[in-house]
mmCIF file with all atom_site columns, C-alpha atoms in Angstrom:
data_model
loop_
_atom_site.group_PDB
_atom_site.id
_atom_site.type_symbol
_atom_site.label_atom_id
_atom_site.label_alt_id
_atom_site.label_comp_id
_atom_site.label_asym_id
_atom_site.label_entity_id
_atom_site.label_seq_id
_atom_site.pdbx_PDB_ins_code
_atom_site.Cartn_x
_atom_site.Cartn_y
_atom_site.Cartn_z
_atom_site.occupancy
_atom_site.B_iso_or_equiv
_atom_site.pdbx_formal_charge
_atom_site.auth_seq_id
_atom_site.auth_comp_id
_atom_site.auth_asym_id
_atom_site.auth_atom_id
_atom_site.pdbx_PDB_model_num
ATOM 1   C CA . MET N 1 1   ? -0.257  18.112  18.138  1.00 0.00 ? 1   MET N CA 1
ATOM 2   C CA . ASN N 1 2   ? 2.891   19.382  16.433  1.00 0.00 ? 2   ASN N CA 1
ATOM 3   C CA . GLU N 1 3   ? 2.373   21.362  13.247  1.00 0.00 ? 3   GLU N CA 1
ATOM 4   C CA . ASP N 1 4   ? 4.548   22.031  10.231  1.00 0.00 ? 4   ASP N CA 1
ATOM 5   C CA . PRO N 1 5   ? 5.287   25.762  10.624  1.00 0.00 ? 5   PRO N CA 1
ATOM 6   C CA . ASN N 1 6   ? 5.282   26.222  6.848   1.00 0.00 ? 6   ASN N CA 1
ATOM 7   C CA . SER N 1 7   ? 1.853   24.728  6.169   1.00 0.00 ? 7   SER N CA 1
ATOM 8   C CA . GLY N 1 8   ? -0.065  24.848  9.428   1.00 0.00 ? 8   GLY N CA 1
ATOM 9   C CA . GLU N 1 9   ? -0.788  21.123  9.036   1.00 0.00 ? 9   GLU N CA 1
ATOM 10  C CA . PRO N 1 10  ? 0.210   18.475  11.578  1.00 0.00 ? 10  PRO N CA 1
ATOM 11  C CA . SER N 1 11  ? 3.825   17.402  11.172  1.00 0.00 ? 11  SER N CA 1
ATOM 12  C CA . ALA N 1 12  ? 4.632   14.143  9.406   1.00 0.00 ? 12  ALA N CA 1
ATOM 13  C CA . GLY N 1 13  ? 5.780   12.730  12.730  1.00 0.00 ? 13  GLY N CA 1
ATOM 14  C CA . SER N 1 14  ? 2.461   13.570  14.383  1.00 0.00 ? 14  SER N CA 1
ATOM 15  C CA . ASP N 1 15  ? 0.553   12.075  11.466  1.00 0.00 ? 15  ASP N CA 1
ATOM 16  C CA . ALA N 1 16  ? 2.656   8.911   11.583  1.00 0.00 ? 16  ALA N CA 1
ATOM 17  C CA . ALA N 1 17  ? 1.871   8.591   15.295  1.00 0.00 ? 17  ALA N CA 1
ATOM 18  C CA . VAL N 1 18  ? -1.858  8.926   14.534  1.00 0.00 ? 18  VAL N CA 1
ATOM 19  C CA . LEU N 1 19  ? -1.605  6.188   11.909  1.00 0.00 ? 19  LEU N CA 1
ATOM 20  C CA . ARG N 1 20  ? 0.304   3.898   14.241  1.00 0.00 ? 20  ARG N CA 1
ATOM 21  C CA . HIS N 1 21  ? -2.299  4.366   16.952  1.00 0.00 ? 21  HIS N CA 1
ATOM 22  C CA . ALA N 1 22  ? -5.102  3.548   14.504  1.00 0.00 ? 22  ALA N CA 1
ATOM 23  C CA . LEU N 1 23  ? -3.275  0.367   13.457  1.00 0.00 ? 23  LEU N CA 1
ATOM 24  C CA . ARG N 1 24  ? -2.094  -0.639  16.910  1.00 0.00 ? 24  ARG N CA 1
ATOM 25  C CA . HIS N 1 25  ? -4.240  -3.778  17.125  1.00 0.00 ? 25  HIS N CA 1
ATOM 26  C CA . GLU N 1 26  ? -3.009  -5.090  13.753  1.00 0.00 ? 26  GLU N CA 1
ATOM 27  C CA . ILE N 1 27  ? 0.608   -4.337  14.673  1.00 0.00 ? 27  ILE N CA 1
ATOM 28  C CA . ARG N 1 28  ? 0.319   -6.181  17.994  1.00 0.00 ? 28  ARG N CA 1
ATOM 29  C CA . GLN N 1 29  ? -0.765  -9.327  16.163  1.00 0.00 ? 29  GLN N CA 1
ATOM 30  C CA . VAL N 1 30  ? 2.546   -9.550  14.283  1.00 0.00 ? 30  VAL N CA 1
ATOM 31  C CA . ALA N 1 31  ? 5.799   -10.659 15.869  1.00 0.00 ? 31  ALA N CA 1
ATOM 32  C CA . PRO N 1 32  ? 8.890   -8.680  14.812  1.00 0.00 ? 32  PRO N CA 1
ATOM 33  C CA . MET N 1 33  ? 11.569  -10.551 12.885  1.00 0.00 ? 33  MET N CA 1
ATOM 34  C CA . PRO N 1 34  ? 15.114  -10.979 14.199  1.00 0.00 ? 34  PRO N CA 1
ATOM 35  C CA . GLY N 1 35  ? 17.026  -7.858  13.119  1.00 0.00 ? 35  GLY N CA 1
ATOM 36  C CA . GLN N 1 36  ? 15.347  -5.695  10.494  1.00 0.00 ? 36  GLN N CA 1
ATOM 37  C CA . GLY N 1 37  ? 12.026  -6.362  8.819   1.00 0.00 ? 37  GLY N CA 1
ATOM 38  C CA . ALA N 1 38  ? 11.020  -6.806  5.190   1.00 0.00 ? 38  ALA N CA 1
ATOM 39  C CA . LEU N 1 39  ? 9.020   -4.582  2.855   1.00 0.00 ? 39  LEU N CA 1
ATOM 40  C CA . VAL N 1 40  ? 6.556   -5.824  0.253   1.00 0.00 ? 40  VAL N CA 1
ATOM 41  C CA . ALA N 1 41  ? 5.473   -2.929  -1.977  1.00 0.00 ? 41  ALA N CA 1
ATOM 42  C CA . LEU N 1 42  ? 2.390   -3.443  -4.135  1.00 0.00 ? 42  LEU N CA 1
ATOM 43  C CA . CYS N 1 43  ? 2.176   -1.485  -7.395  1.00 0.00 ? 43  CYS N CA 1
ATOM 44  C CA . GLY N 1 44  ? -0.790  -1.136  -9.714  1.00 0.00 ? 44  GLY N CA 1
ATOM 45  C CA . LEU N 1 45  ? -3.839  0.777   -10.810 1.00 0.00 ? 45  LEU N CA 1
ATOM 46  C CA . PRO N 1 46  ? -7.072  0.780   -8.790  1.00 0.00 ? 46  PRO N CA 1
ATOM 47  C CA . GLY N 1 47  ? -9.061  -2.416  -9.176  1.00 0.00 ? 47  GLY N CA 1
ATOM 48  C CA . THR N 1 48  ? -6.121  -4.605  -10.185 1.00 0.00 ? 48  THR N CA 1
ATOM 49  C CA . GLY N 1 49  ? -6.258  -6.709  -7.023  1.00 0.00 ? 49  GLY N CA 1
ATOM 50  C CA . LYS N 1 50  ? -3.672  -5.222  -4.659  1.00 0.00 ? 50  LYS N CA 1
ATOM 51  C CA . SER N 1 51  ? -5.833  -5.124  -1.531  1.00 0.00 ? 51  SER N CA 1
ATOM 52  C CA . HIS N 1 52  ? -7.231  -8.599  -2.208  1.00 0.00 ? 52  HIS N CA 1
ATOM 53  C CA . PHE N 1 53  ? -3.661  -9.896  -2.537  1.00 0.00 ? 53  PHE N CA 1
ATOM 54  C CA . ALA N 1 54  ? -2.578  -8.129  0.661   1.00 0.00 ? 54  ALA N CA 1
ATOM 55  C CA . ALA N 1 55  ? -5.468  -9.698  2.572   1.00 0.00 ? 55  ALA N CA 1
ATOM 56  C CA . ALA N 1 56  ? -4.604  -13.154 1.211   1.00 0.00 ? 56  ALA N CA 1
ATOM 57  C CA . LEU N 1 57  ? -0.951  -12.712 2.149   1.00 0.00 ? 57  LEU N CA 1
ATOM 58  C CA . LYS N 1 58  ? -1.912  -11.611 5.664   1.00 0.00 ? 58  LYS N CA 1
ATOM 59  C CA . ARG N 1 59  ? -4.040  -14.747 6.054   1.00 0.00 ? 59  ARG N CA 1
ATOM 60  C CA . ARG N 1 60  ? -1.119  -16.854 4.872   1.00 0.00 ? 60  ARG N CA 1
ATOM 61  C CA . THR N 1 61  ? 1.590   -15.321 7.076   1.00 0.00 ? 61  THR N CA 1
ATOM 62  C CA . PRO N 1 62  ? 1.655   -12.577 9.744   1.00 0.00 ? 62  PRO N CA 1
ATOM 63  C CA . CYS N 1 63  ? 2.442   -9.139  8.306   1.00 0.00 ? 63  CYS N CA 1
ATOM 64  C CA . VAL N 1 64  ? 1.446   -5.529  8.887   1.00 0.00 ? 64  VAL N CA 1
ATOM 65  C CA . VAL N 1 65  ? -0.628  -4.263  5.958   1.00 0.00 ? 65  VAL N CA 1
ATOM 66  C CA . LEU N 1 66  ? -0.476  -0.503  5.477   1.00 0.00 ? 66  LEU N CA 1
ATOM 67  C CA . GLY N 1 67  ? -3.098  0.556   2.951   1.00 0.00 ? 67  GLY N CA 1
ATOM 68  C CA . SER N 1 68  ? -2.860  4.100   1.640   1.00 0.00 ? 68  SER N CA 1
ATOM 69  C CA . ASP N 1 69  ? -6.649  4.429   1.299   1.00 0.00 ? 69  ASP N CA 1
ATOM 70  C CA . ARG N 1 70  ? -7.231  3.541   4.938   1.00 0.00 ? 70  ARG N CA 1
ATOM 71  C CA . MET N 1 71  ? -4.384  5.767   6.100   1.00 0.00 ? 71  MET N CA 1
ATOM 72  C CA . ARG N 1 72  ? -5.718  8.700   4.070   1.00 0.00 ? 72  ARG N CA 1
ATOM 73  C CA . LYS N 1 73  ? -9.144  8.413   5.695   1.00 0.00 ? 73  LYS N CA 1
ATOM 74  C CA . THR N 1 74  ? -7.536  8.097   9.108   1.00 0.00 ? 74  THR N CA 1
ATOM 75  C CA . LEU N 1 75  ? -5.802  11.437  8.624   1.00 0.00 ? 75  LEU N CA 1
ATOM 76  C CA . VAL N 1 76  ? -8.451  13.215  6.528   1.00 0.00 ? 76  VAL N CA 1
ATOM 77  C CA . SER N 1 77  ? -12.097 12.578  7.365   1.00 0.00 ? 77  SER N CA 1
ATOM 78  C CA . GLN N 1 78  ? -13.300 13.929  4.019   1.00 0.00 ? 78  GLN N CA 1
ATOM 79  C CA . PRO N 1 79  ? -10.489 13.441  1.474   1.00 0.00 ? 79  PRO N CA 1
ATOM 80  C CA . ARG N 1 80  ? -10.232 15.839  -1.446  1.00 0.00 ? 80  ARG N CA 1
ATOM 81  C CA . TYR N 1 81  ? -7.372  13.978  -3.165  1.00 0.00 ? 81  TYR N CA 1
ATOM 82  C CA . THR N 1 82  ? -5.321  17.102  -3.767  1.00 0.00 ? 82  THR N CA 1
ATOM 83  C CA . ARG N 1 83  ? -1.574  17.003  -4.324  1.00 0.00 ? 83  ARG N CA 1
ATOM 84  C CA . GLN N 1 84  ? -1.006  18.580  -0.938  1.00 0.00 ? 84  GLN N CA 1
ATOM 85  C CA . GLU N 1 85  ? -3.167  15.975  0.762   1.00 0.00 ? 85  GLU N CA 1
ATOM 86  C CA . HIS N 1 86  ? -1.439  13.171  -1.150  1.00 0.00 ? 86  HIS N CA 1
ATOM 87  C CA . ALA N 1 87  ? 1.976   14.460  -0.081  1.00 0.00 ? 87  ALA N CA 1
ATOM 88  C CA . ARG N 1 88  ? 0.870   14.681  3.533   1.00 0.00 ? 88  ARG N CA 1
ATOM 89  C CA . VAL N 1 89  ? -0.489  11.122  3.595   1.00 0.00 ? 89  VAL N CA 1
ATOM 90  C CA . PHE N 1 90  ? 2.571   9.598   1.973   1.00 0.00 ? 90  PHE N CA 1
ATOM 91  C CA . ARG N 1 91  ? 5.081   11.491  4.122   1.00 0.00 ? 91  ARG N CA 1
ATOM 92  C CA . ALA N 1 92  ? 3.408   10.024  7.194   1.00 0.00 ? 92  ALA N CA 1
ATOM 93  C CA . ALA N 1 93  ? 2.997   6.585   5.622   1.00 0.00 ? 93  ALA N CA 1
ATOM 94  C CA . HIS N 1 94  ? 6.668   6.424   4.644   1.00 0.00 ? 94  HIS N CA 1
ATOM 95  C CA . LEU N 1 95  ? 7.732   7.405   8.165   1.00 0.00 ? 95  LEU N CA 1
ATOM 96  C CA . LEU N 1 96  ? 5.581   4.633   9.621   1.00 0.00 ? 96  LEU N CA 1
ATOM 97  C CA . VAL N 1 97  ? 6.878   2.080   7.117   1.00 0.00 ? 97  VAL N CA 1
ATOM 98  C CA . GLU N 1 98  ? 10.463  2.920   8.026   1.00 0.00 ? 98  GLU N CA 1
ATOM 99  C CA . ALA N 1 99  ? 9.820   2.808   11.773  1.00 0.00 ? 99  ALA N CA 1
ATOM 100 C CA . LEU N 1 100 ? 8.160   -0.596  11.537  1.00 0.00 ? 100 LEU N CA 1
ATOM 101 C CA . LEU N 1 101 ? 10.962  -1.988  9.382   1.00 0.00 ? 101 LEU N CA 1
ATOM 102 C CA . GLU N 1 102 ? 13.565  -0.800  11.865  1.00 0.00 ? 102 GLU N CA 1
ATOM 103 C CA . GLU N 1 103 ? 11.638  -2.604  14.601  1.00 0.00 ? 103 GLU N CA 1
ATOM 104 C CA . GLY N 1 104 ? 11.728  -5.833  12.598  1.00 0.00 ? 104 GLY N CA 1
ATOM 105 C CA . PHE N 1 105 ? 8.180   -5.992  11.264  1.00 0.00 ? 105 PHE N CA 1
ATOM 106 C CA . PRO N 1 106 ? 7.247   -7.483  7.882   1.00 0.00 ? 106 PRO N CA 1
ATOM 107 C CA . VAL N 1 107 ? 5.345   -4.659  6.164   1.00 0.00 ? 107 VAL N CA 1
ATOM 108 C CA . VAL N 1 108 ? 3.065   -4.760  3.115   1.00 0.00 ? 108 VAL N CA 1
ATOM 109 C CA . PHE N 1 109 ? 2.585   -1.288  1.618   1.00 0.00 ? 109 PHE N CA 1
ATOM 110 C CA . ASP N 1 110 ? -0.639  -1.306  -0.395  1.00 0.00 ? 110 ASP N CA 1
ATOM 111 C CA . ALA N 1 111 ? -0.696  1.782   -2.622  1.00 0.00 ? 111 ALA N CA 1
ATOM 112 C CA . THR N 1 112 ? -0.719  2.428   -6.358  1.00 0.00 ? 112 THR N CA 1
ATOM 113 C CA . ASN N 1 113 ? 3.036   3.218   -6.468  1.00 0.00 ? 113 ASN N CA 1
ATOM 114 C CA . LEU N 1 114 ? 2.600   3.734   -10.209 1.00 0.00 ? 114 LEU N CA 1
ATOM 115 C CA . THR N 1 115 ? 5.811   5.572   -11.072 1.00 0.00 ? 115 THR N CA 1
ATOM 116 C CA . ALA N 1 116 ? 9.511   5.270   -10.398 1.00 0.00 ? 116 ALA N CA 1
ATOM 117 C CA . ARG N 1 117 ? 9.262   8.556   -8.495  1.00 0.00 ? 117 ARG N CA 1
ATOM 118 C CA . ALA N 1 118 ? 6.663   6.998   -6.197  1.00 0.00 ? 118 ALA N CA 1
ATOM 119 C CA . ARG N 1 119 ? 8.682   3.802   -5.729  1.00 0.00 ? 119 ARG N CA 1
ATOM 120 C CA . ASP N 1 120 ? 12.110  5.372   -5.178  1.00 0.00 ? 120 ASP N CA 1
ATOM 121 C CA . PRO N 1 121 ? 11.355  6.471   -1.577  1.00 0.00 ? 121 PRO N CA 1
ATOM 122 C CA . LEU N 1 122 ? 10.433  2.877   -0.733  1.00 0.00 ? 122 LEU N CA 1
ATOM 123 C CA . ARG N 1 123 ? 13.746  1.659   -2.103  1.00 0.00 ? 123 ARG N CA 1
ATOM 124 C CA . ASP N 1 124 ? 15.553  4.275   -0.021  1.00 0.00 ? 124 ASP N CA 1
ATOM 125 C CA . ILE N 1 125 ? 13.566  3.396   3.105   1.00 0.00 ? 125 ILE N CA 1
ATOM 126 C CA . ALA N 1 126 ? 14.318  -0.307  2.745   1.00 0.00 ? 126 ALA N CA 1
ATOM 127 C CA . SER N 1 127 ? 17.995  0.439   2.166   1.00 0.00 ? 127 SER N CA 1
ATOM 128 C CA . ARG N 1 128 ? 18.269  2.650   5.252   1.00 0.00 ? 128 ARG N CA 1
ATOM 129 C CA . ALA N 1 129 ? 16.481  0.041   7.356   1.00 0.00 ? 129 ALA N CA 1
ATOM 130 C CA . GLY N 1 130 ? 18.611  -2.804  6.003   1.00 0.00 ? 130 GLY N CA 1
ATOM 131 C CA . ALA N 1 131 ? 15.429  -4.579  4.911   1.00 0.00 ? 131 ALA N CA 1
ATOM 132 C CA . PRO N 1 132 ? 14.793  -6.480  1.680   1.00 0.00 ? 132 PRO N CA 1
ATOM 133 C CA . LEU N 1 133 ? 12.327  -4.921  -0.749  1.00 0.00 ? 133 LEU N CA 1
ATOM 134 C CA . VAL N 1 134 ? 9.920   -7.122  -2.708  1.00 0.00 ? 134 VAL N CA 1
ATOM 135 C CA . LEU N 1 135 ? 8.079   -5.310  -5.493  1.00 0.00 ? 135 LEU N CA 1
ATOM 136 C CA . VAL N 1 136 ? 4.853   -6.840  -6.788  1.00 0.00 ? 136 VAL N CA 1
ATOM 137 C CA . GLN N 1 137 ? 3.292   -5.359  -9.928  1.00 0.00 ? 137 GLN N CA 1
ATOM 138 C CA . PHE N 1 138 ? -0.433  -5.909  -10.562 1.00 0.00 ? 138 PHE N CA 1
ATOM 139 C CA . ASP N 1 139 ? -2.481  -5.942  -13.727 1.00 0.00 ? 139 ASP N CA 1
ATOM 140 C CA . ALA N 1 140 ? -5.907  -7.136  -14.868 1.00 0.00 ? 140 ALA N CA 1
ATOM 141 C CA . PRO N 1 141 ? -7.967  -6.812  -18.055 1.00 0.00 ? 141 PRO N CA 1
ATOM 142 C CA . PRO N 1 142 ? -9.648  -3.375  -18.145 1.00 0.00 ? 142 PRO N CA 1
ATOM 143 C CA . GLN N 1 143 ? -13.142 -4.851  -18.493 1.00 0.00 ? 143 GLN N CA 1
ATOM 144 C CA . LEU N 1 144 ? -12.651 -6.880  -15.314 1.00 0.00 ? 144 LEU N CA 1
ATOM 145 C CA . VAL N 1 145 ? -11.292 -3.817  -13.515 1.00 0.00 ? 145 VAL N CA 1
ATOM 146 C CA . ARG N 1 146 ? -14.335 -1.827  -14.623 1.00 0.00 ? 146 ARG N CA 1
ATOM 147 C CA . GLN N 1 147 ? -16.650 -4.485  -13.197 1.00 0.00 ? 147 GLN N CA 1
ATOM 148 C CA . ARG N 1 148 ? -14.749 -4.541  -9.892  1.00 0.00 ? 148 ARG N CA 1
ATOM 149 C CA . LEU N 1 149 ? -14.813 -0.764  -9.564  1.00 0.00 ? 149 LEU N CA 1
ATOM 150 C CA . ALA N 1 150 ? -18.524 -0.689  -10.354 1.00 0.00 ? 150 ALA N CA 1
ATOM 151 C CA . ARG N 1 151 ? -19.161 -3.197  -7.562  1.00 0.00 ? 151 ARG N CA 1
ATOM 152 C CA . ARG N 1 152 ? -17.052 -1.060  -5.242  1.00 0.00 ? 152 ARG N CA 1
ATOM 153 C CA . SER N 1 153 ? -19.024 2.052   -6.147  1.00 0.00 ? 153 SER N CA 1
ATOM 154 C CA . ARG N 1 154 ? -22.231 0.179   -5.291  1.00 0.00 ? 154 ARG N CA 1
ATOM 155 C CA . GLY N 1 155 ? -20.789 -0.810  -1.905  1.00 0.00 ? 155 GLY N CA 1
ATOM 156 C CA . GLN N 1 156 ? -20.524 -4.471  -2.898  1.00 0.00 ? 156 GLN N CA 1
ATOM 157 C CA . ALA N 1 157 ? -16.756 -4.811  -2.482  1.00 0.00 ? 157 ALA N CA 1
ATOM 158 C CA . SER N 1 158 ? -14.934 -5.816  0.683   1.00 0.00 ? 158 SER N CA 1
ATOM 159 C CA . ASP N 1 159 ? -12.513 -2.892  0.322   1.00 0.00 ? 159 ASP N CA 1
ATOM 160 C CA . SER N 1 160 ? -14.454 -0.108  2.022   1.00 0.00 ? 160 SER N CA 1
ATOM 161 C CA . TYR N 1 161 ? -11.644 2.466   2.088   1.00 0.00 ? 161 TYR N CA 1
ATOM 162 C CA . SER N 1 162 ? -10.984 3.221   -1.571  1.00 0.00 ? 162 SER N CA 1
ATOM 163 C CA . ASP N 1 163 ? -13.008 5.834   -3.450  1.00 0.00 ? 163 ASP N CA 1
ATOM 164 C CA . ALA N 1 164 ? -11.376 5.074   -6.809  1.00 0.00 ? 164 ALA N CA 1
ATOM 165 C CA . ASP N 1 165 ? -13.805 4.474   -9.667  1.00 0.00 ? 165 ASP N CA 1
ATOM 166 C CA . TRP N 1 166 ? -13.498 3.859   -13.396 1.00 0.00 ? 166 TRP N CA 1
ATOM 167 C CA . ARG N 1 167 ? -12.964 7.572   -14.040 1.00 0.00 ? 167 ARG N CA 1
ATOM 168 C CA . ILE N 1 168 ? -9.984  7.592   -11.666 1.00 0.00 ? 168 ILE N CA 1
ATOM 169 C CA . TYR N 1 169 ? -8.608  4.426   -13.290 1.00 0.00 ? 169 TYR N CA 1
ATOM 170 C CA . CYS N 1 170 ? -8.775  6.057   -16.720 1.00 0.00 ? 170 CYS N CA 1
ATOM 171 C CA . ARG N 1 171 ? -7.114  9.219   -15.424 1.00 0.00 ? 171 ARG N CA 1
ATOM 172 C CA . LEU N 1 172 ? -4.249  7.300   -13.828 1.00 0.00 ? 172 LEU N CA 1
ATOM 173 C CA . TYR N 1 173 ? -3.764  4.748   -16.615 1.00 0.00 ? 173 TYR N CA 1
ATOM 174 C CA . PRO N 1 174 ? -1.580  6.876   -18.954 1.00 0.00 ? 174 PRO N CA 1
ATOM 175 C CA . GLY N 1 175 ? 0.817   7.812   -16.139 1.00 0.00 ? 175 GLY N CA 1
ATOM 176 C CA . GLN N 1 176 ? 1.727   4.334   -14.913 1.00 0.00 ? 176 GLN N CA 1
ATOM 177 C CA . GLU N 1 177 ? 5.319   3.205   -15.425 1.00 0.00 ? 177 GLU N CA 1
ATOM 178 C CA . PRO N 1 178 ? 6.291   -0.480  -15.561 1.00 0.00 ? 178 PRO N CA 1
ATOM 179 C CA . VAL N 1 179 ? 8.511   -1.652  -12.707 1.00 0.00 ? 179 VAL N CA 1
ATOM 180 C CA . SER N 1 180 ? 11.994  -1.977  -14.170 1.00 0.00 ? 180 SER N CA 1
ATOM 181 C CA . ALA N 1 181 ? 13.667  -3.392  -11.052 1.00 0.00 ? 181 ALA N CA 1
ATOM 182 C CA . PRO N 1 182 ? 13.404  -7.103  -10.189 1.00 0.00 ? 182 PRO N CA 1
ATOM 183 C CA . HIS N 1 183 ? 9.796   -7.780  -9.223  1.00 0.00 ? 183 HIS N CA 1
ATOM 184 C CA . LEU N 1 184 ? 6.936   -10.256 -9.251  1.00 0.00 ? 184 LEU N CA 1
ATOM 185 C CA . ASP N 1 185 ? 4.065   -9.909  -11.726 1.00 0.00 ? 185 ASP N CA 1
ATOM 186 C CA . VAL N 1 186 ? 0.450   -10.629 -10.807 1.00 0.00 ? 186 VAL N CA 1
ATOM 187 C CA . ASP N 1 187 ? -2.416  -10.878 -13.285 1.00 0.00 ? 187 ASP N CA 1
ATOM 188 C CA . SER N 1 188 ? -5.306  -10.876 -10.841 1.00 0.00 ? 188 SER N CA 1
ATOM 189 C CA . SER N 1 189 ? -7.716  -12.274 -13.431 1.00 0.00 ? 189 SER N CA 1
ATOM 190 C CA . LYS N 1 190 ? -5.904  -15.557 -12.803 1.00 0.00 ? 190 LYS N CA 1
ATOM 191 C CA . ASP N 1 191 ? -5.014  -17.521 -9.686  1.00 0.00 ? 191 ASP N CA 1
ATOM 192 C CA . THR N 1 192 ? -2.756  -15.405 -7.473  1.00 0.00 ? 192 THR N CA 1
ATOM 193 C CA . GLY N 1 193 ? -2.054  -18.146 -4.949  1.00 0.00 ? 193 GLY N CA 1
ATOM 194 C CA . THR N 1 194 ? 1.353   -19.020 -6.385  1.00 0.00 ? 194 THR N CA 1
ATOM 195 C CA . VAL N 1 195 ? 2.675   -15.482 -5.909  1.00 0.00 ? 195 VAL N CA 1
ATOM 196 C CA . VAL N 1 196 ? 1.075   -15.207 -2.453  1.00 0.00 ? 196 VAL N CA 1
ATOM 197 C CA . GLU N 1 197 ? 2.910   -18.391 -1.504  1.00 0.00 ? 197 GLU N CA 1
ATOM 198 C CA . GLU N 1 198 ? 6.199   -17.137 -2.970  1.00 0.00 ? 198 GLU N CA 1
ATOM 199 C CA . VAL N 1 199 ? 6.049   -13.854 -1.040  1.00 0.00 ? 199 VAL N CA 1
ATOM 200 C CA . ALA N 1 200 ? 4.988   -15.671 2.134   1.00 0.00 ? 200 ALA N CA 1
ATOM 201 C CA . ARG N 1 201 ? 8.003   -17.974 1.881   1.00 0.00 ? 201 ARG N CA 1
ATOM 202 C CA . LEU N 1 202 ? 10.307  -14.986 1.423   1.00 0.00 ? 202 LEU N CA 1
ATOM 203 C CA . LEU N 1 203 ? 8.914   -13.388 4.583   1.00 0.00 ? 203 LEU N CA 1
ATOM 204 C CA . GLU N 1 204 ? 9.119   -16.624 6.551   1.00 0.00 ? 204 GLU N CA 1
ATOM 205 C CA . GLU N 1 205 ? 12.729  -17.197 5.506   1.00 0.00 ? 205 GLU N CA 1
ATOM 206 C CA . ARG N 1 206 ? 13.528  -13.677 6.673   1.00 0.00 ? 206 ARG N CA 1
ATOM 207 C CA . ALA N 1 207 ? 11.905  -14.433 10.034  1.00 0.00 ? 207 ALA N CA 1
ATOM 208 C CA . ARG N 1 208 ? 14.172  -17.392 10.772  1.00 0.00 ? 208 ARG N CA 1
#
């Protein structure tokens, strides 16, 4: 395994290869689009419905869902959620996103992507790959989020990869920045089917 000589950690390329191998079955189930792919980037605090939306979109139309929580636990068996670990996970994730786009895959990147600084690399990746970028911003009433995160902490949620709880939500809340670029808004306390259908149609039009 190649290592970054400055940190002693595996290189981003090696990490991206590990992630791709872990996701190989999901990737094989999706047919590449003609030309370049398309990137759907989900943005929002924990518990606001991003992973549920991604799963619904995947049921509606073939796409490769890359969830940051799953990718983190693929690379780090016992995450500590340090800045260094975060940087490592996202360097590898961004490399994999770009590679899949260049190969023509429709990609859904499920991560908090709370700030412009976090979203800018995705814009750059999509631009380099010649792929459209669809930003989807998520929100939900805090009381509903708290209930969802409590169910997750008790192991009652379908998302088994995230460790985020109400404390993490409260810590992240002040730092979120609204998406200023064109985007779709989702209030996951309401029916999300209309937005799922809209994104699915965008991906299907791209595939023609």
